[in-house]
JSON list of C-alpha atoms in Angstrom, two decimals:
[
{"chain": "A", "resi": 300, "resn": "UNK", "atom": "CA", "xyz": [-0.53, 19.64, -14.58]},
{"chain": "A", "resi": 301, "resn": "UNK", "atom": "CA", "xyz": [-3.24, 17.10, -15.30]},
{"chain": "A", "resi": 302, "resn": "UNK", "atom": "CA", "xyz": [-6.83, 18.02, -14.72]},
{"chain": "A", "resi": 303, "resn": "UNK", "atom": "CA", "xyz": [-10.28, 16.84, -15.62]},
{"chain": "A", "resi": 304, "resn": "UNK", "atom": "CA", "xyz": [-13.09, 19.36, -15.59]},
{"chain": "A", "resi": 305, "resn": "UNK", "atom": "CA", "xyz": [-16.70, 18.25, -15.40]},
{"chain": "A", "resi": 306, "resn": "UNK", "atom": "CA", "xyz": [-19.57, 20.41, -16.53]},
{"chain": "A", "resi": 307, "resn": "UNK", "atom": "CA", "xyz": [-23.22, 20.13, -17.44]},
{"chain": "A", "resi": 308, "resn": "UNK", "atom": "CA", "xyz": [-24.74, 19.44, -14.06]},
{"chain": "A", "resi": 309, "resn": "UNK", "atom": "CA", "xyz": [-27.81, 21.20, -12.81]},
{"chain": "A", "resi": 310, "resn": "UNK", "atom": "CA", "xyz": [-31.29, 20.92, -11.39]},
{"chain": "A", "resi": 311, "resn": "UNK", "atom": "CA", "xyz": [-33.83, 19.05, -13.48]},
{"chain": "A", "resi": 312, "resn": "UNK", "atom": "CA", "xyz": [-37.26, 17.52, -12.87]},
{"chain": "A", "resi": 313, "resn": "UNK", "atom": "CA", "xyz": [-37.74, 13.79, -12.75]},
{"chain": "A", "resi": 314, "resn": "UNK", "atom": "CA", "xyz": [-37.84, 12.40, -16.27]},
{"chain": "A", "resi": 315, "resn": "UNK", "atom": "CA", "xyz": [-35.58, 15.12, -17.59]},
{"chain": "A", "resi": 316, "resn": "UNK", "atom": "CA", "xyz": [-32.21, 14.89, -19.26]},
{"chain": "A", "resi": 317, "resn": "UNK", "atom": "CA", "xyz": [-28.72, 16.24, -18.82]},
{"chain": "A", "resi": 318, "resn": "UNK", "atom": "CA", "xyz": [-25.45, 15.74, -20.62]},
{"chain": "A", "resi": 319, "resn": "UNK", "atom": "CA", "xyz": [-22.31, 15.86, -18.56]},
{"chain": "A", "resi": 320, "resn": "UNK", "atom": "CA", "xyz": [-18.95, 16.63, -20.10]},
{"chain": "A", "resi": 321, "resn": "UNK", "atom": "CA", "xyz": [-15.48, 15.81, -18.88]},
{"chain": "A", "resi": 322, "resn": "UNK", "atom": "CA", "xyz": [-12.75, 17.84, -20.52]},
{"chain": "A", "resi": 323, "resn": "UNK", "atom": "CA", "xyz": [-9.07, 17.20, -19.93]},
{"chain": "A", "resi": 324, "resn": "UNK", "atom": "CA", "xyz": [-6.54, 19.96, -19.51]},
{"chain": "A", "resi": 325, "resn": "UNK", "atom": "CA", "xyz": [-2.81, 20.18, -19.01]},
{"chain": "A", "resi": 326, "resn": "UNK", "atom": "CA", "xyz": [-2.24, 16.90, -20.76]},
{"chain": "A", "resi": 327, "resn": "UNK", "atom": "CA", "xyz": [-3.61, 14.96, -23.66]},
{"chain": "A", "resi": 328, "resn": "UNK", "atom": "CA", "xyz": [-5.75, 12.06, -22.53]},
{"chain": "A", "resi": 329, "resn": "UNK", "atom": "CA", "xyz": [-5.78, 10.40, -25.91]},
{"chain": "A", "resi": 330, "resn": "UNK", "atom": "CA", "xyz": [-6.80, 6.75, -25.62]},
{"chain": "A", "resi": 331, "resn": "UNK", "atom": "CA", "xyz": [-7.21, 7.01, -21.84]},
{"chain": "A", "resi": 332, "resn": "UNK", "atom": "CA", "xyz": [-10.11, 4.98, -20.49]},
{"chain": "A", "resi": 333, "resn": "UNK", "atom": "CA", "xyz": [-12.74, 7.27, -19.03]},
{"chain": "A", "resi": 334, "resn": "UNK", "atom": "CA", "xyz": [-15.26, 6.62, -16.31]},
{"chain": "A", "resi": 335, "resn": "UNK", "atom": "CA", "xyz": [-18.01, 8.36, -14.41]},
{"chain": "A", "resi": 336, "resn": "UNK", "atom": "CA", "xyz": [-18.67, 7.98, -10.70]},
{"chain": "A", "resi": 337, "resn": "UNK", "atom": "CA", "xyz": [-21.12, 9.62, -8.38]},
{"chain": "A", "resi": 338, "resn": "UNK", "atom": "CA", "xyz": [-21.41, 10.20, -4.68]},
{"chain": "A", "resi": 339, "resn": "UNK", "atom": "CA", "xyz": [-24.05, 11.38, -2.25]},
{"chain": "A", "resi": 340, "resn": "UNK", "atom": "CA", "xyz": [-23.57, 12.34, 1.40]},
{"chain": "A", "resi": 341, "resn": "UNK", "atom": "CA", "xyz": [-23.23, 9.32, 3.63]},
{"chain": "A", "resi": 342, "resn": "UNK", "atom": "CA", "xyz": [-22.69, 6.92, 0.78]},
{"chain": "A", "resi": 343, "resn": "UNK", "atom": "CA", "xyz": [-19.64, 5.44, -0.82]},
{"chain": "A", "resi": 344, "resn": "UNK", "atom": "CA", "xyz": [-18.62, 6.71, -4.21]},
{"chain": "A", "resi": 345, "resn": "UNK", "atom": "CA", "xyz": [-20.11, 4.43, -6.83]},
{"chain": "A", "resi": 346, "resn": "UNK", "atom": "CA", "xyz": [-19.33, 3.58, -10.40]},
{"chain": "A", "resi": 347, "resn": "UNK", "atom": "CA", "xyz": [-21.82, 4.83, -12.96]},
{"chain": "A", "resi": 348, "resn": "UNK", "atom": "CA", "xyz": [-20.37, 4.23, -16.41]},
{"chain": "A", "resi": 349, "resn": "UNK", "atom": "CA", "xyz": [-17.11, 3.64, -18.19]},
{"chain": "A", "resi": 350, "resn": "UNK", "atom": "CA", "xyz": [-15.71, 3.33, -21.67]},
{"chain": "A", "resi": 351, "resn": "UNK", "atom": "CA", "xyz": [-12.61, 1.62, -22.94]},
{"chain": "A", "resi": 352, "resn": "UNK", "atom": "CA", "xyz": [-11.48, 3.64, -25.98]},
{"chain": "A", "resi": 353, "resn": "UNK", "atom": "CA", "xyz": [-9.37, 0.77, -27.25]},
{"chain": "A", "resi": 354, "resn": "UNK", "atom": "CA", "xyz": [-12.21, -1.70, -27.53]},
{"chain": "A", "resi": 355, "resn": "UNK", "atom": "CA", "xyz": [-15.10, 0.81, -27.44]},
{"chain": "A", "resi": 356, "resn": "UNK", "atom": "CA", "xyz": [-16.74, -1.40, -24.86]},
{"chain": "A", "resi": 357, "resn": "UNK", "atom": "CA", "xyz": [-18.95, 0.38, -22.37]},
{"chain": "A", "resi": 358, "resn": "UNK", "atom": "CA", "xyz": [-19.92, -0.51, -18.83]},
{"chain": "A", "resi": 359, "resn": "UNK", "atom": "CA", "xyz": [-22.84, 0.67, -16.73]},
{"chain": "A", "resi": 360, "resn": "UNK", "atom": "CA", "xyz": [-24.19, 0.45, -13.25]},
{"chain": "A", "resi": 361, "resn": "UNK", "atom": "CA", "xyz": [-27.29, -1.72, -13.42]},
{"chain": "A", "resi": 362, "resn": "UNK", "atom": "CA", "xyz": [-29.65, 1.01, -12.26]},
{"chain": "A", "resi": 363, "resn": "UNK", "atom": "CA", "xyz": [-28.69, 3.36, -15.11]},
{"chain": "A", "resi": 364, "resn": "UNK", "atom": "CA", "xyz": [-28.68, 0.90, -17.98]},
{"chain": "A", "resi": 365, "resn": "UNK", "atom": "CA", "xyz": [-30.96, 2.04, -20.75]},
{"chain": "A", "resi": 366, "resn": "UNK", "atom": "CA", "xyz": [-31.05, 5.57, -19.37]},
{"chain": "A", "resi": 367, "resn": "UNK", "atom": "CA", "xyz": [-27.42, 6.72, -19.40]},
{"chain": "A", "resi": 368, "resn": "UNK", "atom": "CA", "xyz": [-25.00, 6.62, -22.30]},
{"chain": "A", "resi": 369, "resn": "UNK", "atom": "CA", "xyz": [-21.28, 7.20, -22.06]},
{"chain": "A", "resi": 370, "resn": "UNK", "atom": "CA", "xyz": [-19.34, 8.35, -25.09]},
{"chain": "A", "resi": 371, "resn": "UNK", "atom": "CA", "xyz": [-16.04, 9.91, -26.01]},
{"chain": "A", "resi": 372, "resn": "UNK", "atom": "CA", "xyz": [-15.04, 12.46, -28.60]},
{"chain": "A", "resi": 373, "resn": "UNK", "atom": "CA", "xyz": [-11.63, 11.48, -29.92]},
{"chain": "A", "resi": 374, "resn": "UNK", "atom": "CA", "xyz": [-11.14, 14.91, -31.47]},
{"chain": "A", "resi": 375, "resn": "UNK", "atom": "CA", "xyz": [-10.79, 16.62, -28.11]},
{"chain": "A", "resi": 376, "resn": "UNK", "atom": "CA", "xyz": [-10.60, 13.66, -25.72]},
{"chain": "A", "resi": 377, "resn": "UNK", "atom": "CA", "xyz": [-13.76, 14.79, -23.99]},
{"chain": "A", "resi": 378, "resn": "UNK", "atom": "CA", "xyz": [-15.98, 12.21, -22.34]},
{"chain": "A", "resi": 379, "resn": "UNK", "atom": "CA", "xyz": [-19.73, 12.60, -22.08]},
{"chain": "A", "resi": 380, "resn": "UNK", "atom": "CA", "xyz": [-22.46, 11.10, -20.02]},
{"chain": "A", "resi": 381, "resn": "UNK", "atom": "CA", "xyz": [-25.89, 11.53, -21.56]},
{"chain": "A", "resi": 382, "resn": "UNK", "atom": "CA", "xyz": [-28.48, 11.04, -18.86]},
{"chain": "A", "resi": 383, "resn": "UNK", "atom": "CA", "xyz": [-32.14, 10.58, -19.68]},
{"chain": "A", "resi": 384, "resn": "UNK", "atom": "CA", "xyz": [-35.23, 9.62, -17.71]},
{"chain": "A", "resi": 385, "resn": "UNK", "atom": "CA", "xyz": [-33.57, 10.99, -14.62]},
{"chain": "A", "resi": 386, "resn": "UNK", "atom": "CA", "xyz": [-34.82, 9.88, -11.24]},
{"chain": "A", "resi": 387, "resn": "UNK", "atom": "CA", "xyz": [-34.49, 11.53, -7.83]},
{"chain": "A", "resi": 388, "resn": "UNK", "atom": "CA", "xyz": [-32.11, 8.76, -6.80]},
{"chain": "A", "resi": 389, "resn": "UNK", "atom": "CA", "xyz": [-29.73, 9.95, -9.52]},
{"chain": "A", "resi": 390, "resn": "UNK", "atom": "CA", "xyz": [-29.08, 13.07, -7.46]},
{"chain": "A", "resi": 391, "resn": "UNK", "atom": "CA", "xyz": [-25.39, 13.18, -6.63]},
{"chain": "A", "resi": 392, "resn": "UNK", "atom": "CA", "xyz": [-22.10, 14.83, -7.37]},
{"chain": "A", "resi": 393, "resn": "UNK", "atom": "CA", "xyz": [-20.77, 13.27, -10.53]},
{"chain": "A", "resi": 394, "resn": "UNK", "atom": "CA", "xyz": [-17.06, 12.82, -11.09]},
{"chain": "A", "resi": 395, "resn": "UNK", "atom": "CA", "xyz": [-15.11, 11.75, -14.11]},
{"chain": "A", "resi": 396, "resn": "UNK", "atom": "CA", "xyz": [-11.95, 9.72, -13.76]},
{"chain": "A", "resi": 397, "resn": "UNK", "atom": "CA", "xyz": [-9.22, 8.52, -16.07]},
{"chain": "A", "resi": 398, "resn": "UNK", "atom": "CA", "xyz": [-6.05, 6.52, -16.06]},
{"chain": "A", "resi": 399, "resn": "UNK", "atom": "CA", "xyz": [-3.56, 5.04, -18.48]},
{"chain": "A", "resi": 400, "resn": "UNK", "atom": "CA", "xyz": [-5.23, 1.66, -18.33]},
{"chain": "A", "resi": 401, "resn": "UNK", "atom": "CA", "xyz": [-8.80, 0.59, -17.95]},
{"chain": "A", "resi": 402, "resn": "UNK", "atom": "CA", "xyz": [-9.72, -0.30, -14.38]},
{"chain": "A", "resi": 403, "resn": "UNK", "atom": "CA", "xyz": [-13.35, -1.12, -14.84]},
{"chain": "A", "resi": 404, "resn": "UNK", "atom": "CA", "xyz": [-15.74, -0.25, -12.07]},
{"chain": "A", "resi": 405, "resn": "UNK", "atom": "CA", "xyz": [-13.06, 0.20, -9.44]},
{"chain": "A", "resi": 406, "resn": "UNK", "atom": "CA", "xyz": [-12.28, 3.62, -8.01]},
{"chain": "A", "resi": 407, "resn": "UNK", "atom": "CA", "xyz": [-8.54, 3.26, -8.47]},
{"chain": "A", "resi": 408, "resn": "UNK", "atom": "CA", "xyz": [-8.08, 5.85, -11.19]},
{"chain": "A", "resi": 409, "resn": "UNK", "atom": "CA", "xyz": [-5.18, 8.27, -11.18]},
{"chain": "A", "resi": 410, "resn": "UNK", "atom": "CA", "xyz": [-6.96, 11.38, -12.42]},
{"chain": "A", "resi": 411, "resn": "UNK", "atom": "CA", "xyz": [-10.18, 12.84, -11.10]},
{"chain": "A", "resi": 412, "resn": "UNK", "atom": "CA", "xyz": [-12.25, 15.89, -11.73]},
{"chain": "A", "resi": 413, "resn": "UNK", "atom": "CA", "xyz": [-13.70, 18.00, -8.95]},
{"chain": "A", "resi": 414, "resn": "UNK", "atom": "CA", "xyz": [-17.24, 17.02, -9.73]},
{"chain": "A", "resi": 415, "resn": "UNK", "atom": "CA", "xyz": [-20.43, 18.54, -11.06]},
{"chain": "A", "resi": 416, "resn": "UNK", "atom": "CA", "xyz": [-23.69, 18.51, -9.13]},
{"chain": "A", "resi": 417, "resn": "UNK", "atom": "CA", "xyz": [-26.80, 16.87, -10.47]},
{"chain": "A", "resi": 418, "resn": "UNK", "atom": "CA", "xyz": [-30.07, 17.32, -8.64]},
{"chain": "A", "resi": 419, "resn": "UNK", "atom": "CA", "xyz": [-33.28, 15.66, -9.76]},
{"chain": "A", "resi": 420, "resn": "UNK", "atom": "CA", "xyz": [-36.47, 16.90, -8.19]},
{"chain": "A", "resi": 421, "resn": "UNK", "atom": "CA", "xyz": [-39.39, 14.60, -7.54]}
]
């Protein structure tokens, strides 16, 4: 019934850019806080960026500040993650997540996408 679909991942060289999209389906996610997480094999899923649509405040993992930008298109409720100056350590499966209330950098969101792969070559 409720789904989030990520897209935009791919293979890019170090220093390159990608824009990830997270599109809702089956339900309108209007005003839902949106977040991006990522995970690599053997590591715990980690918070990357989030946006509170009520306050427009954004949050970022320290290592991506200045390189990644999260945004949201209120017309279609799609969330984006613009990634620039990509580094090999950014390689991961990226997931978007949403819930009815903002939960910050925690992983306790009700709705998750299935992920999109990002690979950054050295």
